[in-house]
Coordinates of C-alpha atoms and ligand atoms in Angstrom, one line a residue:
X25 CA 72.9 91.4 84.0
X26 CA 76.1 91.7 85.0
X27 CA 77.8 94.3 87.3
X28 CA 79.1 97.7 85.7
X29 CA 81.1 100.7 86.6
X30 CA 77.4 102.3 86.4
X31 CA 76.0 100.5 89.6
X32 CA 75.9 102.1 92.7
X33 CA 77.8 100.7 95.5
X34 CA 77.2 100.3 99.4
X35 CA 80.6 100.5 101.4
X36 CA 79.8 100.2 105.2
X37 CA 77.7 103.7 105.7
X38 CA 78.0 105.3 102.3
X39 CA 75.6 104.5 99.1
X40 CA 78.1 105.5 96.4
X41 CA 76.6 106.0 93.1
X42 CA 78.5 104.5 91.2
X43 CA 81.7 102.0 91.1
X44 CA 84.2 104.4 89.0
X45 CA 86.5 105.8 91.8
X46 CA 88.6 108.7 91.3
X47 CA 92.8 107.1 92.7
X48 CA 94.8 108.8 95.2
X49 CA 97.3 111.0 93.4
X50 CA 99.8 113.9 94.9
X51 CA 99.6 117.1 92.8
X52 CA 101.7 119.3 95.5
X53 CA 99.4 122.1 95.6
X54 CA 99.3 122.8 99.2
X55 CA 101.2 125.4 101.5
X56 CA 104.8 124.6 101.9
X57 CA 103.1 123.9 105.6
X58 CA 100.9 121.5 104.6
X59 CA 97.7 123.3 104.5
X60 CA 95.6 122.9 101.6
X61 CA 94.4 125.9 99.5
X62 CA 91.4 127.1 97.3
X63 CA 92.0 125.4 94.4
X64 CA 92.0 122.3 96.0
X65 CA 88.4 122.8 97.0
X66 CA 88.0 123.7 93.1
X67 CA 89.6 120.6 91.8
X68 CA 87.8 118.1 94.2
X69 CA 84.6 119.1 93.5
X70 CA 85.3 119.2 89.9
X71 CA 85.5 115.3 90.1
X72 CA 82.9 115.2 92.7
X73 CA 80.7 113.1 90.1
X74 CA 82.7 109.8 90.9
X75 CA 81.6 107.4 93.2
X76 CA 84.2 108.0 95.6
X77 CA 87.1 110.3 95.8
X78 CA 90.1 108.9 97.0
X79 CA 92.5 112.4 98.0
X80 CA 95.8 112.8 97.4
X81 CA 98.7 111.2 100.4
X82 CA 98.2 113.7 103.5
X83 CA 100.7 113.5 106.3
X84 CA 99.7 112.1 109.7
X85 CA 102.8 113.9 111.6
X86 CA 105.9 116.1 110.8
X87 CA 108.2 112.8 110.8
X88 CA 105.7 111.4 107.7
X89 CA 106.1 114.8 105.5
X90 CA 108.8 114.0 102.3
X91 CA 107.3 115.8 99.4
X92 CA 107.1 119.6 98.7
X93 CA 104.1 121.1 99.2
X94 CA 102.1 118.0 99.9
X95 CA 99.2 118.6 102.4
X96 CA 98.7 117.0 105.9
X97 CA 96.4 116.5 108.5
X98 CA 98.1 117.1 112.2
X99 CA 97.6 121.1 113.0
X100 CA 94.3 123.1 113.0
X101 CA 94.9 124.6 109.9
X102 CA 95.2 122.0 108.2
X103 CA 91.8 120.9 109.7
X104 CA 90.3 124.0 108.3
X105 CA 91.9 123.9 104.9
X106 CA 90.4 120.2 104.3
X107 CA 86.9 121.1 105.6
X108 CA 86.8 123.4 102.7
X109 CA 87.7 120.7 100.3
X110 CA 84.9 118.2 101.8
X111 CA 82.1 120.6 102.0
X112 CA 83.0 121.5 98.3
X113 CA 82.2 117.8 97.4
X114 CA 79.5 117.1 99.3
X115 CA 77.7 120.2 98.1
X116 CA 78.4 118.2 94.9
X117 CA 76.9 115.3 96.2
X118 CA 79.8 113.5 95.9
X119 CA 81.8 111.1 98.5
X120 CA 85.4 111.4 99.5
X121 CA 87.7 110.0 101.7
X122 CA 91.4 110.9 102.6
X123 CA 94.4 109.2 102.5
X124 CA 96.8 108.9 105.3
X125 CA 100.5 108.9 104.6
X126 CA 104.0 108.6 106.8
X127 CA 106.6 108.8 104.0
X128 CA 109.3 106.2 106.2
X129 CA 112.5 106.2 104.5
X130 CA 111.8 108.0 100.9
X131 CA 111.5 111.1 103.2
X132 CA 114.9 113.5 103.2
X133 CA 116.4 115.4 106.4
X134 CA 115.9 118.9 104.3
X135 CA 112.3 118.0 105.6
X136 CA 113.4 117.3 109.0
X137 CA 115.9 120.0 110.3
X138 CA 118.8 117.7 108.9
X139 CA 117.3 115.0 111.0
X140 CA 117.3 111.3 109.2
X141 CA 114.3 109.7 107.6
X142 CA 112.9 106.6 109.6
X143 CA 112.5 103.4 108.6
X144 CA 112.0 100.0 109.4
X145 CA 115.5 99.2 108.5
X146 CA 118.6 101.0 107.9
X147 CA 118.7 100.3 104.1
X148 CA 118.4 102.8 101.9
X149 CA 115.5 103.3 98.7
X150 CA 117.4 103.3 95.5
X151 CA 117.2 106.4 93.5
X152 CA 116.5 110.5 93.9
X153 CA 113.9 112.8 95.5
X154 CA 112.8 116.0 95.7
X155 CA 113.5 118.1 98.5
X156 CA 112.1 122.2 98.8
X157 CA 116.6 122.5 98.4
X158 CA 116.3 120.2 95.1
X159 CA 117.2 116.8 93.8
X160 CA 118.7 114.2 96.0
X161 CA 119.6 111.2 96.5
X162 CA 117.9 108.8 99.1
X163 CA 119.5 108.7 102.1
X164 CA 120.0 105.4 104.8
X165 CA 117.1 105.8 107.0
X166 CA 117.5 105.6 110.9
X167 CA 115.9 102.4 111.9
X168 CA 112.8 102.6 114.4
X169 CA 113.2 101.8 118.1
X170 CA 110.2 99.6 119.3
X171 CA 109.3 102.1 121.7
X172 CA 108.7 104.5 119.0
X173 CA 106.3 102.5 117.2
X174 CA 102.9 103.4 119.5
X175 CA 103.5 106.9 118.9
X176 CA 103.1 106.5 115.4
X177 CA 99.8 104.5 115.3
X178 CA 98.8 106.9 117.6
X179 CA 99.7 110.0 115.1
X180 CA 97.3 107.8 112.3
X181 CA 94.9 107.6 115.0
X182 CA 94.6 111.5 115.8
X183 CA 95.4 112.1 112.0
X184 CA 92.4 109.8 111.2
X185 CA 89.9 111.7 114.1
X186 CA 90.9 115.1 112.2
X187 CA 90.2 113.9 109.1
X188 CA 86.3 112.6 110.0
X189 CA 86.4 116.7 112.1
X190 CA 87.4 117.7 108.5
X191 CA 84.1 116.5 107.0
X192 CA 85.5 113.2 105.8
X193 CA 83.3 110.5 104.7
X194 CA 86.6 107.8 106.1
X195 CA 90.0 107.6 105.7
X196 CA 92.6 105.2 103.5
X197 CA 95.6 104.2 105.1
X198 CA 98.2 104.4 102.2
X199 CA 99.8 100.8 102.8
X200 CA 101.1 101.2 98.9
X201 CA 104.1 102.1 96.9
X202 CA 106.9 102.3 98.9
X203 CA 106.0 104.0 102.0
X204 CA 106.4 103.2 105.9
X205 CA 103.7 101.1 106.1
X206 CA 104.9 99.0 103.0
X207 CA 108.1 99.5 103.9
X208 CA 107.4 97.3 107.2
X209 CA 105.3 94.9 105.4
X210 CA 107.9 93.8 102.6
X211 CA 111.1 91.7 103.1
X212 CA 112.8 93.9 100.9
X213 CA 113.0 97.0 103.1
X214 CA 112.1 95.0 105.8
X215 CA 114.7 93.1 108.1
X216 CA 114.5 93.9 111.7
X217 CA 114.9 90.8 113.7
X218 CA 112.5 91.6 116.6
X219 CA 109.0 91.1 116.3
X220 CA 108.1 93.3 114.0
X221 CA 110.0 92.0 111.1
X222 CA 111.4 88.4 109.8
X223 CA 108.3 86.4 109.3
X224 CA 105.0 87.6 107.4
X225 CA 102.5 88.1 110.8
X226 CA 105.6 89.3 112.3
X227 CA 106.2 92.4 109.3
X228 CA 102.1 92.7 109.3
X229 CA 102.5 93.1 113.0
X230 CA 102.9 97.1 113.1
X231 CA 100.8 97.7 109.9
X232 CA 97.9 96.1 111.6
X233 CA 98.5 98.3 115.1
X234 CA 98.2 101.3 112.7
X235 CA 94.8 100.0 111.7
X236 CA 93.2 99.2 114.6
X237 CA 94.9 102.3 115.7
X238 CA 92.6 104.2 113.2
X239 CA 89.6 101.7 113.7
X240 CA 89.2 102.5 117.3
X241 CA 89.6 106.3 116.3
X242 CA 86.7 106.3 113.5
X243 CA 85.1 102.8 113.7
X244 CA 86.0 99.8 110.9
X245 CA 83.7 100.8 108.1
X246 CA 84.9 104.1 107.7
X247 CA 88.5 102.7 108.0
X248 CA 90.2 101.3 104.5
X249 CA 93.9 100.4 103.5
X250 CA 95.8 100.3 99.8
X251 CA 98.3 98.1 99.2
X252 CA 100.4 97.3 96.3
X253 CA 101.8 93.9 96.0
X254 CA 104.2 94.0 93.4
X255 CA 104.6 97.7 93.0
X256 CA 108.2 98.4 92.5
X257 CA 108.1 101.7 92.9
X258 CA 110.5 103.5 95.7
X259 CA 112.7 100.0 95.1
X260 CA 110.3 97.8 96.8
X261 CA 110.3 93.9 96.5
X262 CA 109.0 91.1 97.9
X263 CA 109.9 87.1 98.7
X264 CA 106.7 86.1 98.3
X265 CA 103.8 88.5 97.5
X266 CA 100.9 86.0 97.2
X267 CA 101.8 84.4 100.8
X268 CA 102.8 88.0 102.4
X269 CA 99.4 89.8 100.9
X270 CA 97.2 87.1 101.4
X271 CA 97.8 86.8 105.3
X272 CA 97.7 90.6 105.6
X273 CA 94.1 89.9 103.3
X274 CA 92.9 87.6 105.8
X275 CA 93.6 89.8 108.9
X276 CA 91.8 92.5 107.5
X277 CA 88.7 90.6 106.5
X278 CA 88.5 89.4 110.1
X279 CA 89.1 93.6 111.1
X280 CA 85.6 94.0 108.7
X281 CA 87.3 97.2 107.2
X282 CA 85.6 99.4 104.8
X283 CA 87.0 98.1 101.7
X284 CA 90.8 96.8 100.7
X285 CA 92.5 98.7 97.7
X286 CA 94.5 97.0 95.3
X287 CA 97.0 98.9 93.1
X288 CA 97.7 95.5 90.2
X289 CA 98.8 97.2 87.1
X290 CA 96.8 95.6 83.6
X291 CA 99.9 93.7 82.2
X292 CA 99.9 91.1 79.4
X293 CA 100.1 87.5 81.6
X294 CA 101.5 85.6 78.9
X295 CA 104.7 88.0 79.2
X296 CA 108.0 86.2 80.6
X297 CA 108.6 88.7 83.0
X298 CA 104.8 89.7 84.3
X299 CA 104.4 89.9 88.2
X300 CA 102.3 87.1 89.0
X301 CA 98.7 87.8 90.1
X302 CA 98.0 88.7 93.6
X303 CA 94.2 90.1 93.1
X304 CA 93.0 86.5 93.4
X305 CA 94.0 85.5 96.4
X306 CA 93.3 88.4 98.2
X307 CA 89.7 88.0 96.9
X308 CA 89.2 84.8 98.1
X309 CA 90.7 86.1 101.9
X310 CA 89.0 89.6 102.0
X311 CA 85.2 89.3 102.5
X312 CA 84.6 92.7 102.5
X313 CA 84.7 95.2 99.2
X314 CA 88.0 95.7 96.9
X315 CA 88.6 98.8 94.5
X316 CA 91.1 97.6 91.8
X317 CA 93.4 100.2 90.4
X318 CA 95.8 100.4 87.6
X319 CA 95.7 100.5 83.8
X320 CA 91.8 100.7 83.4
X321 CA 89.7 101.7 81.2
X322 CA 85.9 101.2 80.4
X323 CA 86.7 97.4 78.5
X324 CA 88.7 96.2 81.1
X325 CA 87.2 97.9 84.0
X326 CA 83.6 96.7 83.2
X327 CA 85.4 93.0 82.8
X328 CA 87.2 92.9 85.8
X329 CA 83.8 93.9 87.6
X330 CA 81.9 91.2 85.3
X331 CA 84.3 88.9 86.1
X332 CA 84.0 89.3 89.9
X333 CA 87.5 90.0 90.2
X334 CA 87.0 93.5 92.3
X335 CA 83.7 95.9 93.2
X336 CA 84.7 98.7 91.8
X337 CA 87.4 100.3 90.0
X338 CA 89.6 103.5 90.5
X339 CA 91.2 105.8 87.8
X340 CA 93.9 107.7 88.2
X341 CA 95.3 109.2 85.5
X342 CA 91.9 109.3 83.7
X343 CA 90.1 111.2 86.1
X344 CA 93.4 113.7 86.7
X345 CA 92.3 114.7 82.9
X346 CA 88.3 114.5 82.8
X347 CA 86.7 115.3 85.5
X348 CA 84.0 114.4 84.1
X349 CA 85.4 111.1 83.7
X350 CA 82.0 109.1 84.6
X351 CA 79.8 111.0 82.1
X352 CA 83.1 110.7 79.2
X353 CA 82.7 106.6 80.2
X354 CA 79.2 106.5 80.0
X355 CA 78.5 107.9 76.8
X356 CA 81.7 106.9 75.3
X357 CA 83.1 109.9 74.2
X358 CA 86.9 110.5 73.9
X359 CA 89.0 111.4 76.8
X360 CA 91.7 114.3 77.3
X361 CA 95.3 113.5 77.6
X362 CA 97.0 114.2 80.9
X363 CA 99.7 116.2 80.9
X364 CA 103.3 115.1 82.6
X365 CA 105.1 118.3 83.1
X366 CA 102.2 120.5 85.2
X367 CA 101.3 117.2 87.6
X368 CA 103.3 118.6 90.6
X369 CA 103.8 121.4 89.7
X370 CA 101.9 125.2 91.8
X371 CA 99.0 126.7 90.9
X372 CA 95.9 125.7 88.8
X373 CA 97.6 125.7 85.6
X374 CA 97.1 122.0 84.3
X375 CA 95.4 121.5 87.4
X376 CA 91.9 123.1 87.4
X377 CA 91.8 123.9 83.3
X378 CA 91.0 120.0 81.9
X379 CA 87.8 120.7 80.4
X380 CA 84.4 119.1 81.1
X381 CA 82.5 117.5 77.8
X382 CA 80.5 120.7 77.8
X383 CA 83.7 123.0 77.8
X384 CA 85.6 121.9 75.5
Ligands
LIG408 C1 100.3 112.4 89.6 C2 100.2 111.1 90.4 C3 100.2 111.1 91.7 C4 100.0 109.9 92.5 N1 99.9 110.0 93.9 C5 99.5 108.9 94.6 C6 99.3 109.0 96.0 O1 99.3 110.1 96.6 N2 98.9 107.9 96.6 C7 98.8 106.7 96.0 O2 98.4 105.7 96.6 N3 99.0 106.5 94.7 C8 99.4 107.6 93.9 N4 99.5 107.5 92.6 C9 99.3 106.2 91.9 C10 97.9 106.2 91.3 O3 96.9 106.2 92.4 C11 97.6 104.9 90.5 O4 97.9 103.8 91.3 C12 98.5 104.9 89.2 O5 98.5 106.1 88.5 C13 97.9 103.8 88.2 O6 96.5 104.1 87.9 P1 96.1 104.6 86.5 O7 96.6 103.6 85.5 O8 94.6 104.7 86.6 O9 96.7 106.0 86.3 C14 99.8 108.7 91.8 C15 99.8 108.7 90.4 C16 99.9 109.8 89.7 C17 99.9 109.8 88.2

């Protein structure tokens, strides 16, 4: 028989249930400060039925903030707020881990006292954000001194200690879509010309510090990373994906982290201008598990499993509108529709009201 999204999973400590995981996504209900509220606890444990929740991007440090209302994991408070949200879930019997996030240069000063952004590099993201002052464009990012660089493992390092204080199950390192930690590791934002930039070990260089930052903190298995090959998003590119992802693949399989998440979006392969395909060589450098993320459904997340491509797939989207997403899969009933205009926005309108099969 081959494996489905239905199997249960081991990943280091944790017996998941099964292999549908719900994706990191940002839905900016926290305190403008960063500490998360009520109905975070209420929407987590809606979805507590997944195998393993992946939260929403969460600060490490004041320089990592960039997105309004956006929680984080550096003060007390914010401590507190999550252990609510963790203790919701596991009273669920669900699993969930967090995911740790320094925004790098797609932050704005009207987060840092008119401060700049920092960045590998001093190139800019192409493009607008949102600051609490309104839409704006991306600035030119003040590139890192060396020296700074401990200091910042070190903030993913407390950040990740918190998080396990918090209740945690482990924590993610969000090394996708555009952010400091993919920022360092792609040639596109990427040209410093000391060691931590120029060739591939020399751009993984810093990204791996941060991990074994956060491995000695909480241990390997309960330590994970996401990366996004060739995600565009935030104006990213890349030289070479296959060579860049696959070295940073096989330095993390030696690390023996918790699992390796890939964000490969389902795209037709015959069309002339598809990415090519990264997923297979990172499964052929990473021993350890990989959760595969983007475009999935039931077909294609059962094949990709089948297929041995990846152990267990995440949903985004899908599990934003069904909490209940496992149960909808299993049986095969129809799913809700998310909707666009309430994913950011306050409060637990389009948030907390997607209806369970037995609601609706
Ligand atoms: C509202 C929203 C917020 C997101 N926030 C994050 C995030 O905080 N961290 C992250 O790694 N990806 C984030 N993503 C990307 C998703 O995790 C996922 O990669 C993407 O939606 C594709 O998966 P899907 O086709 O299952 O929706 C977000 C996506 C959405 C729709």
């Amino acid at each position: 028989m081959p494996v489905t999204l239905f199997d249960p999973i081991q990943i280091g400590p944790l017996h998941l249930r099964n292999r549908i995981f719900m994706a990191p996504m940002t839905r900016g209900r926290a305190q403008a400060d960063g500490t998360p509220t009520a109905i975070m606890a209420v929407y987590y444990e809606q979805r507590a039925s997944a195998g393993l929740i992946v939260t929403e991007a969460t600060a490490v440090s004041p320089q990592g903030v960039g997105w309004v209302n956006a929680p984080g994991i550096f003060t007390d408070a914010h401590e507190r707020g999550w252990r609510a949200v963790t203790e919701a879930v596991h009273r669920a019997r669900g699993r969930i881990v967090l995911q740790l996030w320094h925004m790098g240069r797609v932050s704005h000063p009207d987060f840092h006292d008119g401060a700049l952004p920092v960045g590998p590099s001093a190139i800019a993201a192409t493009g607008e954000t949102v600051t609490p002052l309104g839409k704006k464009p991306y600035v030119t990012p003040r590139a890192l001194a060396k020296s700074e660089l401990p200091g910042i493992a070190a903030d993913y390092a407390n950040a990740a200690r918190r998080a396990i204080a918090a209740g945690f199950d482990g924590v993610e390192i969000h090394g996708a879509n555009g952010y400091l930690v993919d920022q360092f590791i792609r040639d596109g934002s990427n040209q410093r010309d000391d060691e931590y930039g120029g060739s591939i070990a020399n751009r993984w260089r810093f990204p791996l510090e941060i991990v074994r930052a956060v491995i000695d903190a909480v241990g390997s298995e309960r330590t994970a990373i996401r990366v996004s090959p060739v995600g565009a998003y935030n104006g990213m590119s890349d030289s070479d994906p296959i060579a860049t992802f696959r070295y940073g693949a096989e330095r993390l399989s030696e690390l023996g982290i918790g699992y390796l998440h890939v964000y490969e979006q389902l795209a037709d392969a015959s069309a002339a201008d598809a990415p090519p395909r990264v997923l297979p060589h990172l499964r052929k450098a990473f021993r350890g598990p990989i959760v595969l993320n983007g475009g999935r459904d039931l077909a294609s997340g059962n094949a990709a499993l089948a297929e041995g491509e990846a152990d267990a797939i995440a949903f985004a989207q899908k599990f934003l509108a069904n909490p209940d997403l496992p149960e909808r899969l299993r049986t095969n009933a129809p799913l809700e529709q998310p909707r666009y205009a309430t994913f950011y926005t306050p409060g637990p309108e389009g948030y907390l009201d997607y209806p369970t099969l037995a609601e609706r």
